[in-house]
mmCIF file of C-alpha atoms in Angstrom:
data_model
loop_
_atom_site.group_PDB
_atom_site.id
_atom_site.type_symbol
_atom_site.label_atom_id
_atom_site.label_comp_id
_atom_site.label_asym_id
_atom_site.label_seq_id
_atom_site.Cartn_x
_atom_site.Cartn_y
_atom_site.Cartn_z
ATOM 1 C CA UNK A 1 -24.706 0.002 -4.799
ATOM 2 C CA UNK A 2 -21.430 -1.623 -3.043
ATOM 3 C CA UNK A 3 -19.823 -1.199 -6.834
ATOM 4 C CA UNK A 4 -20.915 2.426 -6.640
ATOM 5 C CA UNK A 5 -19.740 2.869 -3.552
ATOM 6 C CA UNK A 6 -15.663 1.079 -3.516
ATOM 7 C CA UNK A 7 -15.511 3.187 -7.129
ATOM 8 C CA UNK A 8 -16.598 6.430 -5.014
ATOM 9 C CA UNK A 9 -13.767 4.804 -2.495
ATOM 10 C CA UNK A 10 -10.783 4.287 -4.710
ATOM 11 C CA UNK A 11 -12.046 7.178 -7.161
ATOM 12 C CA UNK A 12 -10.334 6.091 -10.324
ATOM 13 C CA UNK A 13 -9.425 9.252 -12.466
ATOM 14 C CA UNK A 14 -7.193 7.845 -14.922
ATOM 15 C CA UNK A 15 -4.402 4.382 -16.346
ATOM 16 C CA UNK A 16 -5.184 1.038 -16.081
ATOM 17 C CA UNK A 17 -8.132 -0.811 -14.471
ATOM 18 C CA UNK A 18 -7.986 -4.651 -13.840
ATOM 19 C CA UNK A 19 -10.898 -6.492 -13.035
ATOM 20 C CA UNK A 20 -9.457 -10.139 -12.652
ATOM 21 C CA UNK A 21 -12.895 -11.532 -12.101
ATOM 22 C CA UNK A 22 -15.050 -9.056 -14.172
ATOM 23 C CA UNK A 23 -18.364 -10.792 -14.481
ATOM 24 C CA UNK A 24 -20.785 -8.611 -16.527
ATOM 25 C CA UNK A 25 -18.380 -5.844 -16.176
ATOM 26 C CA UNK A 26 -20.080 -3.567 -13.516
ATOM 27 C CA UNK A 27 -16.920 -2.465 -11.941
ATOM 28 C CA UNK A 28 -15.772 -0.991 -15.621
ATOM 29 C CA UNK A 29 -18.973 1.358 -15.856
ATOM 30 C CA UNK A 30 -19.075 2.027 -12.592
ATOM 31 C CA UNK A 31 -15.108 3.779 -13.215
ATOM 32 C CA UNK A 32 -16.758 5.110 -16.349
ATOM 33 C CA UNK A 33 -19.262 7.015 -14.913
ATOM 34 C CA UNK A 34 -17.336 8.381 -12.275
ATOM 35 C CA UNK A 35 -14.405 9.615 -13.906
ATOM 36 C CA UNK A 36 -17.406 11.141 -17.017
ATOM 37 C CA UNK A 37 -18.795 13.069 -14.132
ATOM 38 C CA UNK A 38 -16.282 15.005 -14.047
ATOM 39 C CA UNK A 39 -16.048 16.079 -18.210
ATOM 40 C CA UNK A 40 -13.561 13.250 -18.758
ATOM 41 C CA UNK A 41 -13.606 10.453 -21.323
ATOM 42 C CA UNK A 42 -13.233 7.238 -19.652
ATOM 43 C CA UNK A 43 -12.264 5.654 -23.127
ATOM 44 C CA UNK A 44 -8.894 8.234 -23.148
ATOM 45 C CA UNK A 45 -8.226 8.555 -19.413
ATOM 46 C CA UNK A 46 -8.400 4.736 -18.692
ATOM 47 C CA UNK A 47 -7.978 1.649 -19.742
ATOM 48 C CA UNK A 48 -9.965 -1.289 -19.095
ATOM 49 C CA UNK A 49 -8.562 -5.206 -18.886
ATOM 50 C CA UNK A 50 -10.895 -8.124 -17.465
ATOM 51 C CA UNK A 51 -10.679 -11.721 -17.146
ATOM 52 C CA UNK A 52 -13.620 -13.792 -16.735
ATOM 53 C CA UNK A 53 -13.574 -17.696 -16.526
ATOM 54 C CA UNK A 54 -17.323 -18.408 -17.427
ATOM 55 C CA UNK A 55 -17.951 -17.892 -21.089
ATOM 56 C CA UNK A 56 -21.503 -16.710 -20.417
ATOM 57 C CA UNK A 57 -20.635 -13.589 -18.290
ATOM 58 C CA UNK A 58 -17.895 -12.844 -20.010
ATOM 59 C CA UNK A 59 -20.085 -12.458 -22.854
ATOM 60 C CA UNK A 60 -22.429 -9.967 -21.110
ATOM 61 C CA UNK A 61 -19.287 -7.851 -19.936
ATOM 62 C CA UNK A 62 -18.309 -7.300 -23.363
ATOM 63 C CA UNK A 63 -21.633 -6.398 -24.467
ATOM 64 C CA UNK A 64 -22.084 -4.218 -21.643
ATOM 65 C CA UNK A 65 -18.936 -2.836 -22.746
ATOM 66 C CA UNK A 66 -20.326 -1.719 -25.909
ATOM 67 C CA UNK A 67 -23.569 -0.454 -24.699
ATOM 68 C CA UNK A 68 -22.108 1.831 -22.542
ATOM 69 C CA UNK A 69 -19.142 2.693 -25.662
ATOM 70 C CA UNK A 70 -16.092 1.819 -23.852
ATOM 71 C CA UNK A 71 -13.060 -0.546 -24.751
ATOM 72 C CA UNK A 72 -11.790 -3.032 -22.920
ATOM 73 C CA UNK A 73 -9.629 -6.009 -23.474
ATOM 74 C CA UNK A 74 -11.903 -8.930 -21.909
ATOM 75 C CA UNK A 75 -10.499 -12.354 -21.904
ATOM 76 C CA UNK A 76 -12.571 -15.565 -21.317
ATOM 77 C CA UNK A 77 -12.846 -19.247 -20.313
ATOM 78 C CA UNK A 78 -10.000 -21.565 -19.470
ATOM 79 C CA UNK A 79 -7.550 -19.170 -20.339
ATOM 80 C CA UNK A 80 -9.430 -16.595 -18.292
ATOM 81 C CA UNK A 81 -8.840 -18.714 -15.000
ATOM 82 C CA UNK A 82 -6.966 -15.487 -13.385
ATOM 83 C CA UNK A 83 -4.731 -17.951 -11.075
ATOM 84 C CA UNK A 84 -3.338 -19.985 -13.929
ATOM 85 C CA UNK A 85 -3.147 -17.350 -17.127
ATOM 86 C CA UNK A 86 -2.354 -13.663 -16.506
ATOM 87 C CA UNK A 87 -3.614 -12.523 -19.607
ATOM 88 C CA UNK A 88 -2.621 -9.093 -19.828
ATOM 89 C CA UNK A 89 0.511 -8.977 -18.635
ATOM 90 C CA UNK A 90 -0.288 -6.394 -16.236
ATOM 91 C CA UNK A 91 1.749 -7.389 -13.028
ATOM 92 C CA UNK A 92 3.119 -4.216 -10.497
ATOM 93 C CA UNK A 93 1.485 -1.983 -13.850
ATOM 94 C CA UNK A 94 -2.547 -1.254 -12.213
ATOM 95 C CA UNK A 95 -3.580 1.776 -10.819
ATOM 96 C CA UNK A 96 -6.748 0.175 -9.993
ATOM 97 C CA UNK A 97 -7.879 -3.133 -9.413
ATOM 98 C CA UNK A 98 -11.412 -3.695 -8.558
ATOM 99 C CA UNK A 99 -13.025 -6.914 -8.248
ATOM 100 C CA UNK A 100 -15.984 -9.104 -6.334
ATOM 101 C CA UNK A 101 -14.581 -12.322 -6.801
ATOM 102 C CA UNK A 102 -16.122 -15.729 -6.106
ATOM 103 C CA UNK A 103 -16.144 -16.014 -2.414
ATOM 104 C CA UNK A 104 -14.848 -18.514 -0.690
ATOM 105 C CA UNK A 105 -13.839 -21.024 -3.671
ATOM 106 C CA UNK A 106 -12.956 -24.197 -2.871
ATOM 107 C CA UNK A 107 -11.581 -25.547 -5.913
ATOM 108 C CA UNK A 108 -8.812 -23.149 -7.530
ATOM 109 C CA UNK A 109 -5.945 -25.164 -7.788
ATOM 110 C CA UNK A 110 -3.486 -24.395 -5.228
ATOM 111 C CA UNK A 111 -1.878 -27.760 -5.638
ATOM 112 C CA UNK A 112 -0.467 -26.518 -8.884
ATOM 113 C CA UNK A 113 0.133 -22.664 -7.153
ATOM 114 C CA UNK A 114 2.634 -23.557 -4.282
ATOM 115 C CA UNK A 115 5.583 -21.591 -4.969
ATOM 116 C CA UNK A 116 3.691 -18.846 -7.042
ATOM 117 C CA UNK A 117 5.699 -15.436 -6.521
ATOM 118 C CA UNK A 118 2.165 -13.686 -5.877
ATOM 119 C CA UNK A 119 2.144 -15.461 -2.497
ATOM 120 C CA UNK A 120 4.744 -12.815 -0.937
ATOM 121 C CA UNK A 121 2.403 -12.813 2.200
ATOM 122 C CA UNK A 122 1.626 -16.321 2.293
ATOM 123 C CA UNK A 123 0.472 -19.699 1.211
ATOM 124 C CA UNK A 124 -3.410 -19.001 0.581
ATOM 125 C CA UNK A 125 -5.177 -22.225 1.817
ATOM 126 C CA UNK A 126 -6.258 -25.134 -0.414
ATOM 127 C CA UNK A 127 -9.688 -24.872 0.672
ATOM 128 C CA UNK A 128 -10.490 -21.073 0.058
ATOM 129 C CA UNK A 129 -8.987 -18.881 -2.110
ATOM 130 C CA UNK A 130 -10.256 -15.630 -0.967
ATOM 131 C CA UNK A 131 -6.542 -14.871 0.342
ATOM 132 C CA UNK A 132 -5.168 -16.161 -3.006
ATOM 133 C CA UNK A 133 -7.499 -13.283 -4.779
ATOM 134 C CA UNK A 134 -6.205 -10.119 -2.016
ATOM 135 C CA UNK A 135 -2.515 -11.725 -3.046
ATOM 136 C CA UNK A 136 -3.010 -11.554 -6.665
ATOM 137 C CA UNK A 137 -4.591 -8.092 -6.723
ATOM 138 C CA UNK A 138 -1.774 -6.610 -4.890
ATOM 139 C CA UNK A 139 0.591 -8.030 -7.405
ATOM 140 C CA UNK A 140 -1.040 -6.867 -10.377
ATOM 141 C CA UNK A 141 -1.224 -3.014 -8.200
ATOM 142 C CA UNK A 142 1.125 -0.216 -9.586
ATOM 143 C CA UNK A 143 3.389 1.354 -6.784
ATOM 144 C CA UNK A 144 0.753 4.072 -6.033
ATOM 145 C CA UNK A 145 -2.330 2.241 -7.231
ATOM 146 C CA UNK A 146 -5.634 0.969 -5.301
ATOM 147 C CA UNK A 147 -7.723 -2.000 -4.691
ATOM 148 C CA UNK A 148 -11.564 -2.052 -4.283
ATOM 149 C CA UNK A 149 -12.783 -5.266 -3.571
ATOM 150 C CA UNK A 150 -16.034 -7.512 -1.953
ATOM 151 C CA UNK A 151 -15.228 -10.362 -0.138
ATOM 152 C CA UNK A 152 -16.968 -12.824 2.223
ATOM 153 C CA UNK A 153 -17.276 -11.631 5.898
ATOM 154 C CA UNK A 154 -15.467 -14.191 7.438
ATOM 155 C CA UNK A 155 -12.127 -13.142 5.142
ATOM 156 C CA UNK A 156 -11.744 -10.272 8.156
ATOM 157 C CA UNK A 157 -11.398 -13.197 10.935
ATOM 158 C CA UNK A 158 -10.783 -16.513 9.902
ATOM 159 C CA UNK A 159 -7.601 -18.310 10.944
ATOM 160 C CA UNK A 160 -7.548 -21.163 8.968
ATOM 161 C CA UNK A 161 -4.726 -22.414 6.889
ATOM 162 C CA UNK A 162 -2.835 -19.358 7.629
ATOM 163 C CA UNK A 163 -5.273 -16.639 6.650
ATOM 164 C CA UNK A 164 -4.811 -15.370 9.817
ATOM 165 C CA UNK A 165 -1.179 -14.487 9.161
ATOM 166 C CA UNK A 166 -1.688 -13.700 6.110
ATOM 167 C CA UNK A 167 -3.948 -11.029 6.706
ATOM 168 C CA UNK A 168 -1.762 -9.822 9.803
ATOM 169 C CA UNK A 169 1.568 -9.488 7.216
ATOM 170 C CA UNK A 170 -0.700 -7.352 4.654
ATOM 171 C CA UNK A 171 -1.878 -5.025 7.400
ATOM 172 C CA UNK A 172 1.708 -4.884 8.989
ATOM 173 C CA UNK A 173 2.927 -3.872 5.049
ATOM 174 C CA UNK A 174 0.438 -0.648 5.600
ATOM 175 C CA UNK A 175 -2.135 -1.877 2.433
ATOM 176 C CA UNK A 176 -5.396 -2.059 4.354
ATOM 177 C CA UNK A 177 -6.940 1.705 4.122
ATOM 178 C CA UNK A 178 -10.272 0.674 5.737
ATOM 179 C CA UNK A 179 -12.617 -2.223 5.714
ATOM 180 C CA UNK A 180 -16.121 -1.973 5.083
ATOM 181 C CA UNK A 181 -18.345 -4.449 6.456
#
């Protein structure tokens, strides 16, 4: 139901769709489904690209995928790791970017990220990337494109390691249309 719902949201009706954490793919058919209810062909009016670091659910996207007939371009395992390999090439090019990414993560290698240009708003914390996933959807986003995404509740308050000011220079740049919580 919550991918249901940010699809309803964001209402993608045509271009590119980037999932940068795709999982079994949910967010693809979700966009599928909405854009068929209205007599279009998701497979002609969009065009799906996913990244998914574990193998296993990466396999179940693309088999969702074909299940439900659509293509996408789904990339997987170490070369999947969205922070490290952007495997479609896709950056300031999305009209939508939907994801539910793993929240919180401790571990995603911001030792290695420190000057990455995604981080216009900010150095996302060592310790939690959930800043470091906002920041890399927005750069991936086309000029007039959305973002639907899920993220742990304390993303809207914490203040640690700069998230606060992070968050407070992506609202002041207008991108925040409404928070669900």
């Amino acid at each position: 139901s919550l991918v249901r719902m940010i699809v309803n949201i964001i209402e993608p009706t045509h271009g590119t769709v980037l999932d940068p954490a795709c999982g079994s793919g949910g967010m693809f058919v979700s966009s599928a489904d909405f854009i068929e209810q209205y007599g279009a062909n998701a497979n002609t009016a969009m065009t799906f690209f996913g990244q998914e670091k574990v193998d296993y659910n990466a396999k179940l996207c693309i088999m969702n995928m074909a299940v439900h007939g659509l293509n996408a371009k789904i990339v997987s395992g170490d070369e999947a790791n969205s922070f490290y390999h952007d495997a479609h090439n896709l950056e300031g090019s999305c009209d939508y970017v939907m994801a539910n990414p793993p929240f919180n993560l401790s571990d995603w290698g911001a030792d290695r990220l420190q000057d990455d240009v995604r981080w216009q708003y900010g150095l996302p914390p060592a310790g939690n990337a959930n800043y470091a996933w906002i920041q890399h959807m927005i750069y991936h986003l086309a000029p007039n494109g959305k973002i639907g995404l899920v993220l742990a509740n304390g993303a809207l308050s914490t203040q640690t390691g700069g998230e606060g000011e992070i968050r407070r220079k992506i609202i002041e740049a207008d991108l925040i249309e409404g928070i669900i919580a």
